[in-house]
Short mmCIF file of C-alpha atoms and ligand atoms in Angstrom, two decimals:
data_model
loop_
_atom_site.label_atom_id
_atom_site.label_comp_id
_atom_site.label_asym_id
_atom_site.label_seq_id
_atom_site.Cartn_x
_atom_site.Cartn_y
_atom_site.Cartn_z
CA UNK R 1 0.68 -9.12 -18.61
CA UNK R 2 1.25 -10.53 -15.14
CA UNK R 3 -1.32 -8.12 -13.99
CA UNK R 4 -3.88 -9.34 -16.18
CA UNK R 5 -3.29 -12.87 -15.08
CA UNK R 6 -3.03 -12.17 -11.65
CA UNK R 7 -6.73 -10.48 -12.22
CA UNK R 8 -8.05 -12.96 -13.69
CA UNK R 9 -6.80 -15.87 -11.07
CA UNK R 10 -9.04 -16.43 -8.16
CA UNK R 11 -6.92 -14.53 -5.81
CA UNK R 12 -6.25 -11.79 -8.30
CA UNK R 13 -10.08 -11.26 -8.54
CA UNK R 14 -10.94 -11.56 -4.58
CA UNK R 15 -8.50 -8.47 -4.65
CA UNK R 16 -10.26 -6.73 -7.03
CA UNK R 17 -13.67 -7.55 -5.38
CA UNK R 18 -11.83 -5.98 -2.03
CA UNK R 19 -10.69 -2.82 -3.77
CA UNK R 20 -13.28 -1.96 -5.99
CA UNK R 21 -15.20 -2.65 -2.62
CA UNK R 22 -13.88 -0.56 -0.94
CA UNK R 23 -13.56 2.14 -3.22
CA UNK R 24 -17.47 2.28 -3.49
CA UNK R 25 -17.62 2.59 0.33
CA UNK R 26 -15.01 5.64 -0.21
CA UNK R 27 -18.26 6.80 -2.74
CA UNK R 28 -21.24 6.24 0.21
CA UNK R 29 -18.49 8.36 2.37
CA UNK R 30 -18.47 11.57 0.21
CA UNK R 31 -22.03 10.81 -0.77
CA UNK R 32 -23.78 10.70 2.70
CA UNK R 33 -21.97 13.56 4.08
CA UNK R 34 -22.98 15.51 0.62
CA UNK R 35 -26.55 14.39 1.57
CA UNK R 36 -26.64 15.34 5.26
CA UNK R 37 -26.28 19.11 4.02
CA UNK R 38 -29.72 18.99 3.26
CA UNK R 39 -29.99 18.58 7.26
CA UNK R 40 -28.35 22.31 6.90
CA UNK R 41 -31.30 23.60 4.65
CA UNK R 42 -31.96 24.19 0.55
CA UNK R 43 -29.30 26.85 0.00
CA UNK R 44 -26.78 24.87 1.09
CA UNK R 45 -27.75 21.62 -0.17
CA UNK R 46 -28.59 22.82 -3.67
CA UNK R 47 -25.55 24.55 -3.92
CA UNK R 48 -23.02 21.43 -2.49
CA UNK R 49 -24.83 20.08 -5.68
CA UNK R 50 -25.11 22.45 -8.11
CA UNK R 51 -20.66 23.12 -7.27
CA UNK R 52 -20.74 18.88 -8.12
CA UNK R 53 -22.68 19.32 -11.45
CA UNK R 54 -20.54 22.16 -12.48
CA UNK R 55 -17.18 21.08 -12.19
CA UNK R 56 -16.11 19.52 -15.31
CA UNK R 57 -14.47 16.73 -13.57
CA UNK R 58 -17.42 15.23 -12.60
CA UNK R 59 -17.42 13.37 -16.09
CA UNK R 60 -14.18 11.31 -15.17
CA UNK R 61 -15.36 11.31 -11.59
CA UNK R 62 -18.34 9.31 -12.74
CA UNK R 63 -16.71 7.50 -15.22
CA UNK R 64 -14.62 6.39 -12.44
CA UNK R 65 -16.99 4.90 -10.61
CA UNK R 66 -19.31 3.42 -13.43
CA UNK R 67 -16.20 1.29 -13.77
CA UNK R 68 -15.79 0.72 -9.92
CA UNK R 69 -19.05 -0.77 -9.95
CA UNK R 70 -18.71 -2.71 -12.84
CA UNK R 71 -15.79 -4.29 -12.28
CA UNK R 72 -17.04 -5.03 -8.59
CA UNK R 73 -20.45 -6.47 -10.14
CA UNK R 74 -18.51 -8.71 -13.06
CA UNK R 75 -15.46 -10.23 -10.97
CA UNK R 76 -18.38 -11.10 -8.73
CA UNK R 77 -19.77 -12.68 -10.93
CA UNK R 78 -17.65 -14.35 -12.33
CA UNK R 79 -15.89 -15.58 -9.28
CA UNK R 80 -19.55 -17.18 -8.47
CA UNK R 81 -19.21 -18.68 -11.83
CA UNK R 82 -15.67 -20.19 -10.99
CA UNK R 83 -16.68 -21.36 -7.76
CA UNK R 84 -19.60 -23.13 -9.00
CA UNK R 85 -17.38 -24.95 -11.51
CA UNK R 86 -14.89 -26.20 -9.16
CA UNK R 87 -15.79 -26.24 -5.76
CA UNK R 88 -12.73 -24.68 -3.72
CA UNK R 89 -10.82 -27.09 -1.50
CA UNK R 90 -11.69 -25.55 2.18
CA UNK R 91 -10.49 -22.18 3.66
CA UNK R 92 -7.72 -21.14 5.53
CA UNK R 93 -8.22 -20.82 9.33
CA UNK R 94 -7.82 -17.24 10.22
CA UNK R 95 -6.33 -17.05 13.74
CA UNK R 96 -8.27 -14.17 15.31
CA UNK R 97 -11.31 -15.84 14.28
CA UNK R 98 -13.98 -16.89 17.02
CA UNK R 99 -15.90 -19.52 15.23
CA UNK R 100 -15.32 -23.12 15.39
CA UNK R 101 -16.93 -24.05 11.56
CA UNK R 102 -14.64 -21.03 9.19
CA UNK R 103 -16.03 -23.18 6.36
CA UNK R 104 -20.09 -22.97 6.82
CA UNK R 105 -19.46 -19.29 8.01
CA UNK R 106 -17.59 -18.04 5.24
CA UNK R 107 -20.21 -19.81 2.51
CA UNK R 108 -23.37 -18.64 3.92
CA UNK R 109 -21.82 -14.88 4.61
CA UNK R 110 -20.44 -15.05 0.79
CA UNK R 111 -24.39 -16.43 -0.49
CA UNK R 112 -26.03 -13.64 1.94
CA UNK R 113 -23.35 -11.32 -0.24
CA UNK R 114 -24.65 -12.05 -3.74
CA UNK R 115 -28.36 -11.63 -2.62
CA UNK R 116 -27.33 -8.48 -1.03
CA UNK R 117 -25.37 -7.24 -3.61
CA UNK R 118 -28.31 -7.96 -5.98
CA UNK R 119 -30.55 -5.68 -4.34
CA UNK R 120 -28.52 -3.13 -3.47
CA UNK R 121 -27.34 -2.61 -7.30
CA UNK R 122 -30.76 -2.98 -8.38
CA UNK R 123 -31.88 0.36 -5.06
CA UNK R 124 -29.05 2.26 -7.37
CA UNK R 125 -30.78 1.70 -10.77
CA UNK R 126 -33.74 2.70 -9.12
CA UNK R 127 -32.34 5.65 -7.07
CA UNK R 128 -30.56 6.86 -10.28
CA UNK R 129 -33.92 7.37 -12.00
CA UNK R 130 -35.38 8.76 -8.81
CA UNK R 131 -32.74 11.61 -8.36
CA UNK R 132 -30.00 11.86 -10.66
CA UNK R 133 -32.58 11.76 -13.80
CA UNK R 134 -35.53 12.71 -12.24
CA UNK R 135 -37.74 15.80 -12.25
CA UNK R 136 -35.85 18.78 -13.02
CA UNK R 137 -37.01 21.65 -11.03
CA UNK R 138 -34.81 24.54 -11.08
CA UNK R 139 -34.26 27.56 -8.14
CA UNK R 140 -34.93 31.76 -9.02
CA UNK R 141 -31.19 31.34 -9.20
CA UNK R 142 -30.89 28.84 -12.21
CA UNK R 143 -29.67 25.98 -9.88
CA UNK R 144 -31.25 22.70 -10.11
CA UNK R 145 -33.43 22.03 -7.23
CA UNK R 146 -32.80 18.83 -5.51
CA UNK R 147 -33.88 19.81 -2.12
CA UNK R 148 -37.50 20.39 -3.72
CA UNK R 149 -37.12 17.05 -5.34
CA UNK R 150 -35.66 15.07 -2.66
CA UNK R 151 -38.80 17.05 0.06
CA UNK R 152 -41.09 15.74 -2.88
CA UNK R 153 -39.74 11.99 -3.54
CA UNK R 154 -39.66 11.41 0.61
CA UNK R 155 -43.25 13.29 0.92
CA UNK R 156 -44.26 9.66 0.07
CA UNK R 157 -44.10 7.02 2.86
CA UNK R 158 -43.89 4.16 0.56
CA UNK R 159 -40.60 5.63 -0.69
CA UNK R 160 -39.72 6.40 2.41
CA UNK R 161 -40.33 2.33 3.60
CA UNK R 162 -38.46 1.40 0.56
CA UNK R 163 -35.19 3.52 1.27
CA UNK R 164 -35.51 2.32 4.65
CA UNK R 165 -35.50 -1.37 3.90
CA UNK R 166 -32.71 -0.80 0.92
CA UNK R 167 -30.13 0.96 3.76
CA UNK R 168 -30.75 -2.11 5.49
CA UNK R 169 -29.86 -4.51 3.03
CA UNK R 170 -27.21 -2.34 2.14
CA UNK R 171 -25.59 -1.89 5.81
CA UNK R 172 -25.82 -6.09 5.99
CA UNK R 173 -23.71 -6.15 2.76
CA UNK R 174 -21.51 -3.46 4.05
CA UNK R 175 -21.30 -5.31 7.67
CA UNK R 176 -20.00 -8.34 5.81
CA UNK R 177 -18.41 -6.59 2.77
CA UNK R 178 -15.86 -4.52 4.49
CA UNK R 179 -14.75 -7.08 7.00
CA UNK R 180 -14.22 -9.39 4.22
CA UNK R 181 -12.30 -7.14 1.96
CA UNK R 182 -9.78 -6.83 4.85
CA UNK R 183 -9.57 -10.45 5.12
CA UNK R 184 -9.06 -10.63 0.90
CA UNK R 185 -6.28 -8.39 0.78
CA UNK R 186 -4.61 -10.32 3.26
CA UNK R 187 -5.03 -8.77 6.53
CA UNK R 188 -4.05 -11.32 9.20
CA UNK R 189 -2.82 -10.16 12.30
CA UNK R 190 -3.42 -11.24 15.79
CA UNK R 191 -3.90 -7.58 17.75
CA UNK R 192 -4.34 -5.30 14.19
CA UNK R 193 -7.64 -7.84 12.31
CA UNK R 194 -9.73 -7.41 15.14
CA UNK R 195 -9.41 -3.73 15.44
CA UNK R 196 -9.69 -3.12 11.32
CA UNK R 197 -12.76 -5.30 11.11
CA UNK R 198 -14.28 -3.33 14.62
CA UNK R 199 -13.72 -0.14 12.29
CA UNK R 200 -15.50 -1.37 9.52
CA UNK R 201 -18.53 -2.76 10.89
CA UNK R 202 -18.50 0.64 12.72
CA UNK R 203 -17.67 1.91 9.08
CA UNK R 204 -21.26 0.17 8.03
CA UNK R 205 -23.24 1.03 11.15
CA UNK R 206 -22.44 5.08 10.65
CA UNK R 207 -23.53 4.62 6.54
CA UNK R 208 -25.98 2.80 7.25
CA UNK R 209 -27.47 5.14 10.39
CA UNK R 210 -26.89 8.21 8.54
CA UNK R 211 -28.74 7.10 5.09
CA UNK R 212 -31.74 6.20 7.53
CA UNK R 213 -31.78 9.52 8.80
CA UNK R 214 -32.16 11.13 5.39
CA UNK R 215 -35.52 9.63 4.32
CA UNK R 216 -37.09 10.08 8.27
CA UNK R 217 -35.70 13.76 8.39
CA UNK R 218 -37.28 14.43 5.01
CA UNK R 219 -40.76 12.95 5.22
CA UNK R 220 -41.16 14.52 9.08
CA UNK R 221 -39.97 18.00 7.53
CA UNK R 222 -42.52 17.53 4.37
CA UNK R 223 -45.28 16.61 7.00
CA UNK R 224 -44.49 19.35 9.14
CA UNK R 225 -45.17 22.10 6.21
CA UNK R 226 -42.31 23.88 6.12
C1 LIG J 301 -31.10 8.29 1.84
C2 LIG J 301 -30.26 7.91 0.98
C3 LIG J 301 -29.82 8.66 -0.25
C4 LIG J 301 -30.19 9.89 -0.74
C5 LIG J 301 -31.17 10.89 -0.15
C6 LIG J 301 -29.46 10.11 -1.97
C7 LIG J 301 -29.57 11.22 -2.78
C8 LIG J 301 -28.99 11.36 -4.01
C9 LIG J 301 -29.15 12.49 -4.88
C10 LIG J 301 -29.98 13.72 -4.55
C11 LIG J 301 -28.44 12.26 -6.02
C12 LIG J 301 -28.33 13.16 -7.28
C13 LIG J 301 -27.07 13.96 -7.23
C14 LIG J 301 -26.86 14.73 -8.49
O1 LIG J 301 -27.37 14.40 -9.56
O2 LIG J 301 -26.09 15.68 -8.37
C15 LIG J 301 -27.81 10.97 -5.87
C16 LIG J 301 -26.97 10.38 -6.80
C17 LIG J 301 -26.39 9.16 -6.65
N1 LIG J 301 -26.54 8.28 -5.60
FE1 LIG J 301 -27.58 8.65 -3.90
N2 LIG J 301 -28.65 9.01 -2.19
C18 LIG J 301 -28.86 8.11 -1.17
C19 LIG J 301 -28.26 6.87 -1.01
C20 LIG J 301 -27.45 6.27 -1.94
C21 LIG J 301 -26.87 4.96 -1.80
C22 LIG J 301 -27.06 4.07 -0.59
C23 LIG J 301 -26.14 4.73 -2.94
C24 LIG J 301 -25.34 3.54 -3.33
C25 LIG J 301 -25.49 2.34 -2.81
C26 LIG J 301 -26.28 5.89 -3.79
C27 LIG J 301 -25.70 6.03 -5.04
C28 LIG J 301 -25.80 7.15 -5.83
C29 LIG J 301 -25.11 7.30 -7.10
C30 LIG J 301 -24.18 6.26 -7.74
C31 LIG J 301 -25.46 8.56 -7.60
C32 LIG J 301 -24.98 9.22 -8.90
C33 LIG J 301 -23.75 10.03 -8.58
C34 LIG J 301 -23.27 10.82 -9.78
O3 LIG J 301 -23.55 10.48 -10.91
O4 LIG J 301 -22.60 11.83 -9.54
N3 LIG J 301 -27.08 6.81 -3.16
N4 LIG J 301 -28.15 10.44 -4.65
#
């Protein structure tokens, strides 16, 4: 019961927002270096895959993280709600912070945030039908062929420009996302803050860099006839 209510308070959900954060990045971990086996070659990349599909705990794996998302997307929402309905009275003034103004800082990172957020959850809706429902081509060996599908999808520069432009919207969200999860679950520390938030804007430059280099990779290899 006190869980519930502390959920549902403003501080509760700001929590939530940082975990289930968080836990998505923990997703885009796993996920890119999945992906960057198809830097390897087919064999290797269609099997990581086909070893995913196959395992029977995939189902609560992806349950999992259908709820991650959703709870992410609704407390977000509904915090934006709150907020709009009573304005919040100021923010506290973090003491490793550089910036003179914490207030107009903190509201036009949080509005950058929502649009970002936006986009990126529409790029998964999007990507989802791209890949995970997509063509099903299958290998001699009865595996489902996602390297064919992913040389195919990225064959196509306007795909290409589109994933491009996504992973940048997503690495801003990330940039600001994981540095303000830290702050939400209360990290406030002189000498440790500034060294948590350096690792995750280093966090979002490596996820962001190495999404980037899947599209390029695959459209130069598709061009190159191989
Ligand atoms: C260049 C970038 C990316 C590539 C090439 C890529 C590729 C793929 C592929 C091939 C699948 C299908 C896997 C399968 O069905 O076994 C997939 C699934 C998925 N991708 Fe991506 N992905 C990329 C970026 C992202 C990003 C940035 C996100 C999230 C913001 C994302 C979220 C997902 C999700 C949620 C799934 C479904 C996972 C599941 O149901 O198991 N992907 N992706």
């Amino acid at each position: 019961m006190r869980l519930l209510q502390a959920s549902a308070s403003s501080i509760g959900s700001k929590i939530v927002i940082a975990l289930t954060g968080l836990g998505l990045a923990g997703f885009l971990i796993t996920h890119l270096a999945g992906n960057l086996l198809f830097l390897v070659g087919p064999e290797a990349f269609n099997e990581y895959s086909h070893k995913l599909i196959s395992n029977p705990l995939i189902y609560a794996a992806e349950i999992g993280l259908l709820g991650i998302f959703f709870l992410h997307i609704a407390k977000t929402v509904a915090a934006v709600i709150g907020n709009k309905a009573a304005r919040p009275t100021g923010y506290a003034v973090r003491r490793w912070a550089k910036t003179k103004n914490p207030k107009s800082r903190k509201s036009v990172a949080s509005s950058s945030m929502i649009a970002t957020g936006t986009i990126v959850a529409l790029f998964v809706v999007t990507h989802l039908a791209t890949f995970k429902f997509g063509t099903f081509y299958q290998t001699p060996d009865g595996m489902r062929d996602l390297y064919r599908l992913q040389l195919e999808i990225f064959s196509n520069p306007a795909y290409v420009l589109f994933y491009l432009v996504a992973m940048g919207i997503l690495f801003f969200h990330l940039w600001h996302g994981l540095v303000s999860a830290m702050q939400s679950l209360g990290l406030d520390h002189p000498q440790w803050t500034p060294r948590v938030m350096t690792a995750g804007r280093v966090l979002a430059v490596v996820l962001a860099a190495g999404f980037f280099i899947i599209p390029i990779y695959t459209f130069v290899l598709s061009r190159s006839g191989q």
